[in-house]
Amino acid sequence: MLKARYKGLLLAALVLFSASAAAAKPAFKLCWSIYAGWMPWDYAQQSGIIKKWADKYNIDIQFVQVNDYIESVNQYTAGGFDGCTMTNMDALTLPASGGVDSTALIVGDYSNGNDGILTKSADSVAALKGQAVNLVELSVSHYLLARALETAGLSEKDITVVNTADADLVSAFTTPDVKNIVTWNPLLAEAQKQPGAKTLFTSAKIPGEILDLLVVNTATLKKHPELGKALTGAWFETLKTMQGDSETAKAARTLMGEAAGTTLEGFDGQLAATHLFTTPQLALAFTTSPQLKTTMQKVAEFSFSHGLLGDAAPSADVVGIETPAGVWGDTQNVKLRFSDEFVRLAATNQL
């Protein structure tokens, strides 16, 4: 009887210990929004791949969809999330310039045609001179337009930028008054279907400049490197799952397409304009290349000239940007870091 009582007390203690251990498990929330290069994160969560890798490192990871992209980045910047999907320019101009030390854990891809300039009235970028161009002002679309104008010997003073919400761009392009727009997929693909629409310039002409990242709070990542390991492992397992023509791969891309509001064919079309770094080796090679540092200098200079680094910013190099090839900007104020630590572990099968 006494032995049974002690056994019961021991079991109760074990249950309480297990519950306490489960409650103490570190938990992390990250946010994402709909874009071809970020749909794998949603699939990774829905399919259980995220849970598999989180369990491996004894943590909890949850991805939350935020419908408005800029709002998702703002919520991350405000501390509402531990990480967020965003472009390289927005990583610099929002969290980093706002003083939030952030790490680009994964450089997932670069836009290779997913962003573009459409027209109903011009036969070249040079012919945009004197015309109005509708876009989301101060976004990567604005950056793409500026780079396109450079190639034609023009600048923004030669055109008129009309700020238009991304939700309104496609419908605006159907009206007689709006003749030129700059946008990204899936909006770009929808607008390209309109009669008379012509693509003047796409991100394929500036490869490696518009990057799609998973950004994580640097302090969080330093305290919990297991988060970086789990996320990196889950990402590359998901990319491996979705590649090729197997039924498993097509099923994965079908689910991603449906979640993005399109079909397998439509999603494959968007992926064709997305240069995914499909293996950790490819991602590592890009992240460690000097090109990344040069690209971020261009992005910083554009951002400064448009007031995106803050009213008090004295110069384009006010924020330090750390890359494996070196730091560009203020070495005493590094707030954006491109890490090769975790992708290198993936490349050498050490996750």
Coordinates of C-alpha atoms in Angstrom, one line a residue:
M1 CA 0.0 0.0 0.0
L2 CA 2.8 2.4 1.0
K3 CA 4.8 1.4 -2.1
A4 CA 1.8 2.1 -4.3
R5 CA 1.3 5.5 -2.7
Y6 CA 5.0 6.4 -3.4
K7 CA 4.6 5.2 -6.9
G8 CA 1.5 7.4 -7.3
L9 CA 3.4 10.4 -5.9
L10 CA 6.3 9.8 -8.3
L11 CA 4.0 9.6 -11.3
A12 CA 2.3 12.8 -10.3
A13 CA 5.7 14.5 -9.9
L14 CA 6.7 13.3 -13.3
V15 CA 3.5 14.7 -14.9
L16 CA 4.1 18.0 -13.2
F17 CA 7.7 18.1 -14.3
S18 CA 6.7 17.3 -17.9
A19 CA 4.0 20.0 -17.9
S20 CA 6.5 22.5 -16.5
A21 CA 9.1 21.5 -19.1
A22 CA 6.6 21.9 -21.9
A23 CA 5.6 25.3 -20.6
A24 CA 9.2 26.4 -20.5
K25 CA 9.9 25.4 -24.1
P26 CA 11.0 28.5 -26.0
A27 CA 8.3 29.7 -28.5
F28 CA 8.7 32.0 -31.5
K29 CA 6.3 33.8 -33.8
L30 CA 7.2 34.9 -37.3
C31 CA 5.0 36.6 -39.9
W32 CA 4.8 36.2 -43.7
S33 CA 2.7 37.6 -46.5
I34 CA 1.7 36.3 -49.9
Y35 CA 4.5 36.3 -52.5
A36 CA 5.9 33.4 -54.6
G37 CA 9.2 33.3 -52.8
W38 CA 7.6 33.2 -49.4
M39 CA 4.8 30.6 -50.0
P40 CA 7.2 27.7 -49.0
W41 CA 7.0 29.0 -45.4
D42 CA 3.3 28.5 -45.3
Y43 CA 3.6 25.1 -46.8
A44 CA 6.3 24.2 -44.4
Q45 CA 4.0 25.0 -41.5
Q46 CA 0.9 23.3 -42.9
S47 CA 2.8 20.1 -43.9
G48 CA 4.4 19.7 -40.5
I49 CA 8.0 20.4 -41.7
I50 CA 8.3 23.3 -39.4
K51 CA 7.1 21.3 -36.4
K52 CA 9.5 18.5 -37.3
W53 CA 12.5 20.8 -37.2
A54 CA 11.2 22.7 -34.2
D55 CA 10.8 19.5 -32.3
K56 CA 14.3 18.5 -33.2
Y57 CA 15.6 21.6 -31.3
N58 CA 12.9 21.5 -28.6
I59 CA 11.3 24.8 -29.5
D60 CA 7.9 25.9 -30.8
I61 CA 7.7 27.9 -34.1
Q62 CA 4.6 29.5 -35.5
F63 CA 4.2 31.4 -38.8
V64 CA 1.4 33.9 -38.9
Q65 CA 0.0 35.3 -42.2
V66 CA -0.4 39.1 -42.3
N67 CA -2.4 40.1 -45.4
D68 CA -0.8 43.6 -45.8
Y69 CA 2.9 43.2 -46.5
I70 CA 4.1 46.5 -45.2
E71 CA 2.0 46.0 -42.0
S72 CA 3.8 42.7 -41.5
V73 CA 7.2 44.4 -41.6
N74 CA 5.9 47.2 -39.3
Q75 CA 4.6 44.7 -36.8
Y76 CA 8.0 42.9 -36.7
T77 CA 9.7 46.3 -36.3
A78 CA 7.5 47.1 -33.4
G79 CA 8.4 43.8 -31.7
G80 CA 5.2 41.9 -32.4
F81 CA 7.1 39.1 -34.1
D82 CA 10.5 37.4 -33.8
G83 CA 11.0 37.3 -37.5
C84 CA 9.3 38.3 -40.8
T85 CA 9.6 37.8 -44.6
M86 CA 10.7 41.0 -46.3
T87 CA 12.8 42.4 -49.1
N88 CA 16.3 43.6 -48.6
M89 CA 15.3 47.3 -49.2
D90 CA 12.5 47.1 -46.6
A91 CA 14.8 45.3 -44.1
L92 CA 17.1 48.3 -44.3
T93 CA 14.6 51.1 -44.4
L94 CA 12.1 49.8 -41.8
P95 CA 13.6 47.7 -38.9
A96 CA 17.3 48.5 -39.5
S97 CA 16.9 52.3 -39.9
G98 CA 14.4 52.2 -37.0
G99 CA 17.1 50.9 -34.7
V100 CA 16.1 47.2 -34.6
D101 CA 19.2 45.1 -35.1
S102 CA 18.0 42.5 -37.6
T103 CA 19.6 39.5 -39.3
A104 CA 18.8 38.2 -42.8
L105 CA 18.9 34.5 -41.8
I106 CA 18.0 33.2 -45.2
V107 CA 18.4 34.9 -48.6
G108 CA 15.7 32.8 -50.3
D109 CA 15.7 34.2 -53.8
Y110 CA 16.0 37.3 -56.0
S111 CA 13.3 38.6 -58.2
N112 CA 14.0 37.6 -61.7
G113 CA 11.0 39.0 -63.5
N114 CA 8.5 39.0 -60.6
D115 CA 8.6 42.8 -60.6
G116 CA 8.0 44.8 -63.7
I117 CA 7.0 48.0 -65.5
L118 CA 3.9 47.8 -67.7
T119 CA 2.7 50.3 -70.2
K120 CA -0.2 51.0 -72.6
S121 CA 1.5 54.0 -74.2
A122 CA 5.3 53.7 -74.4
D123 CA 7.5 51.6 -76.7
S124 CA 10.6 51.9 -74.5
V125 CA 11.7 53.1 -71.0
A126 CA 13.0 56.3 -72.7
A127 CA 9.5 57.0 -74.0
L128 CA 8.2 57.3 -70.4
K129 CA 9.7 60.8 -70.3
G130 CA 7.0 63.3 -69.4
Q131 CA 4.5 60.6 -68.4
A132 CA 2.9 59.6 -65.1
V133 CA 3.8 56.2 -63.6
N134 CA 1.6 54.6 -60.9
L135 CA 3.2 52.5 -58.2
V136 CA 3.5 51.9 -54.5
E137 CA 5.8 54.8 -53.7
L138 CA 9.0 54.1 -51.8
S139 CA 8.7 50.3 -52.4
V140 CA 10.9 48.0 -54.4
S141 CA 8.7 49.0 -57.4
H142 CA 10.0 52.5 -56.9
Y143 CA 13.6 51.2 -56.8
L144 CA 13.0 49.1 -60.0
L145 CA 11.7 52.2 -61.8
A146 CA 14.7 54.3 -60.7
R147 CA 17.1 51.6 -62.0
A148 CA 15.2 51.3 -65.3
L149 CA 15.3 55.1 -65.8
E150 CA 19.0 55.0 -65.2
T151 CA 19.4 52.5 -68.1
A152 CA 17.7 55.0 -70.4
G153 CA 19.7 58.0 -69.3
L154 CA 16.7 59.4 -67.4
S155 CA 15.9 60.1 -63.7
E156 CA 12.8 60.5 -61.7
K157 CA 12.6 64.2 -62.4
D158 CA 11.8 63.2 -66.0
I159 CA 8.5 61.4 -65.0
T160 CA 5.7 61.8 -62.5
V161 CA 5.4 59.2 -59.8
V162 CA 1.8 58.6 -58.7
N163 CA 1.5 56.8 -55.4
T164 CA -1.1 54.0 -55.7
A165 CA -2.0 51.3 -53.2
D166 CA -1.0 47.8 -54.4
A167 CA -4.6 46.7 -54.0
D168 CA -5.7 49.4 -56.5
L169 CA -3.0 49.1 -59.2
V170 CA -4.6 46.5 -61.4
S171 CA -8.0 48.1 -61.5
A172 CA -6.4 51.5 -62.1
F173 CA -4.6 50.1 -65.1
T174 CA -7.9 49.3 -66.7
T175 CA -8.9 53.0 -66.8
P176 CA -7.9 55.3 -69.7
D177 CA -6.1 57.7 -67.4
V178 CA -3.6 55.2 -66.0
K179 CA -1.1 54.2 -68.8
N180 CA 1.9 53.0 -66.8
I181 CA 2.3 51.0 -63.7
V182 CA 5.0 49.2 -61.7
T183 CA 4.1 46.2 -59.6
W184 CA 5.0 42.7 -58.5
N185 CA 3.5 39.2 -58.8
P186 CA 0.7 38.1 -58.6
L187 CA -0.5 41.6 -59.5
L188 CA 1.9 41.9 -62.4
A189 CA 0.6 38.7 -64.0
E190 CA -3.0 39.9 -63.6
A191 CA -2.2 43.3 -65.2
Q192 CA -0.3 41.7 -68.1
K193 CA -3.5 40.1 -69.2
Q194 CA -5.1 43.5 -70.0
P195 CA -5.5 44.4 -73.7
G196 CA -2.6 46.5 -74.9
A197 CA -0.4 45.9 -71.9
K198 CA 3.3 45.8 -72.7
T199 CA 6.1 44.9 -70.4
L200 CA 8.9 47.5 -70.7
F201 CA 11.3 46.4 -68.0
T202 CA 11.5 43.7 -65.3
S203 CA 13.7 42.8 -62.4
A204 CA 15.4 40.1 -64.6
K205 CA 17.4 43.1 -66.0
I206 CA 18.8 43.8 -62.5
P207 CA 19.5 40.3 -61.2
G208 CA 20.4 39.9 -57.6
E209 CA 19.2 43.3 -56.5
I210 CA 15.6 42.7 -55.3
L211 CA 16.1 40.0 -52.6
D212 CA 13.5 38.1 -50.7
L213 CA 14.6 37.3 -47.1
L214 CA 13.6 35.8 -43.9
V215 CA 14.7 38.3 -41.3
V216 CA 15.0 37.5 -37.6
N217 CA 15.7 39.8 -34.6
T218 CA 19.5 39.6 -34.0
A219 CA 19.2 39.5 -30.2
T220 CA 16.7 36.6 -30.4
L221 CA 18.9 34.7 -32.8
K222 CA 22.0 35.1 -30.7
K223 CA 20.1 33.9 -27.6
H224 CA 18.5 31.1 -29.4
P225 CA 20.7 29.8 -32.2
E226 CA 18.5 26.7 -32.3
L227 CA 15.8 28.9 -33.9
G228 CA 18.2 29.7 -36.8
K229 CA 19.0 26.0 -37.2
A230 CA 15.4 24.9 -37.2
L231 CA 14.3 27.5 -39.6
T232 CA 17.1 26.9 -42.0
G233 CA 16.6 23.1 -41.9
A234 CA 12.9 23.5 -42.5
W235 CA 13.4 25.9 -45.4
F236 CA 15.8 23.7 -47.4
E237 CA 13.7 20.6 -46.8
T238 CA 10.7 22.4 -48.1
L239 CA 12.6 23.6 -51.2
K240 CA 13.8 20.1 -51.9
T241 CA 10.2 18.8 -51.5
M242 CA 8.7 21.2 -54.1
Q243 CA 11.4 20.8 -56.8
G244 CA 10.8 18.7 -60.0
D245 CA 7.8 16.9 -61.6
S246 CA 7.1 14.2 -59.0
E247 CA 3.6 13.9 -57.7
T248 CA 4.8 15.0 -54.3
A249 CA 6.5 18.1 -55.7
K250 CA 3.5 19.1 -57.8
A251 CA 1.1 18.5 -54.8
A252 CA 3.3 20.9 -52.7
R253 CA 3.3 23.6 -55.4
T254 CA -0.4 23.2 -56.0
L255 CA -1.1 23.9 -52.3
M256 CA 1.3 26.9 -52.4
G257 CA -0.5 28.2 -55.5
E258 CA -3.9 27.7 -53.9
A259 CA -2.8 29.6 -50.8
A260 CA -1.6 32.4 -53.0
G261 CA -4.9 32.5 -54.9
T262 CA -3.8 30.8 -58.1
T263 CA -3.3 27.4 -59.8
L264 CA -0.3 25.1 -60.1
E265 CA 0.3 26.5 -63.6
G266 CA 0.0 30.1 -62.3
F267 CA 2.3 29.5 -59.4
D268 CA 4.8 27.7 -61.6
G269 CA 4.7 30.8 -63.8
Q270 CA 5.6 33.0 -60.8
L271 CA 8.3 30.7 -59.7
A272 CA 9.8 30.9 -63.2
A273 CA 10.4 34.6 -62.5
T274 CA 11.8 33.9 -59.1
H275 CA 15.5 32.9 -58.9
L276 CA 15.2 30.5 -55.9
F277 CA 18.4 29.4 -54.2
T278 CA 17.2 25.8 -54.2
T279 CA 20.2 24.4 -52.3
P280 CA 22.1 25.7 -49.3
Q281 CA 25.2 25.6 -51.4
L282 CA 23.7 28.1 -53.9
A283 CA 22.4 30.3 -51.1
L284 CA 25.8 30.2 -49.4
A285 CA 27.6 31.2 -52.7
F286 CA 25.3 34.2 -53.2
T287 CA 25.4 35.4 -49.5
T288 CA 29.2 35.3 -49.4
S289 CA 29.7 37.0 -52.8
P290 CA 31.0 40.6 -53.0
Q291 CA 27.9 41.4 -55.1
L292 CA 25.7 41.4 -52.1
K293 CA 27.7 44.2 -50.5
T294 CA 27.6 46.2 -53.7
T295 CA 23.9 45.7 -54.1
M296 CA 23.2 46.9 -50.6
Q297 CA 25.2 50.0 -51.2
K298 CA 23.0 50.8 -54.2
V299 CA 19.9 50.1 -52.1
A300 CA 21.2 52.3 -49.3
E301 CA 21.9 55.2 -51.7
F302 CA 18.5 55.0 -53.3
S303 CA 16.9 54.8 -49.8
F304 CA 18.8 57.9 -48.6
S305 CA 18.0 59.9 -51.7
H306 CA 14.3 59.2 -51.0
G307 CA 14.4 60.0 -47.3
L308 CA 13.8 56.4 -46.3
L309 CA 16.7 56.3 -43.8
G310 CA 15.0 58.9 -41.5
D311 CA 14.8 62.7 -41.6
A312 CA 18.0 62.9 -39.4
A313 CA 20.1 60.6 -41.6
P314 CA 23.2 62.6 -42.7
S315 CA 24.3 60.2 -45.4
A316 CA 23.5 56.9 -47.2
D317 CA 26.0 55.1 -45.0
V318 CA 24.3 56.0 -41.7
V319 CA 23.3 52.3 -41.1
G320 CA 26.0 49.7 -41.1
I321 CA 25.2 46.6 -43.3
E322 CA 27.2 43.6 -42.4
T323 CA 27.8 40.9 -45.1
P324 CA 30.3 38.0 -45.2
A325 CA 32.3 40.1 -47.7
G326 CA 32.5 43.0 -45.2
V327 CA 30.5 45.9 -43.8
W328 CA 29.1 48.8 -45.9
G329 CA 28.2 51.9 -43.9
D330 CA 28.8 52.8 -40.3
T331 CA 30.7 50.1 -38.5
Q332 CA 29.6 51.6 -35.2
N333 CA 25.9 51.4 -36.2
V334 CA 25.5 47.9 -37.7
K335 CA 21.7 47.2 -37.7
L336 CA 21.3 44.8 -40.7
R337 CA 23.3 41.6 -41.0
F338 CA 23.5 39.0 -43.7
S339 CA 24.5 35.8 -41.9
D340 CA 26.1 32.8 -43.6
E341 CA 26.4 30.9 -40.3
F342 CA 23.3 28.7 -40.5
V343 CA 23.2 28.2 -44.3
R344 CA 26.8 27.1 -44.0
L345 CA 25.7 24.4 -41.5
A346 CA 23.0 23.3 -43.9
A347 CA 25.5 23.2 -46.8
T348 CA 27.8 21.0 -44.8
N349 CA 25.1 18.7 -43.4
Q350 CA 25.6 19.8 -39.8
L351 CA 22.0 20.8 -38.9

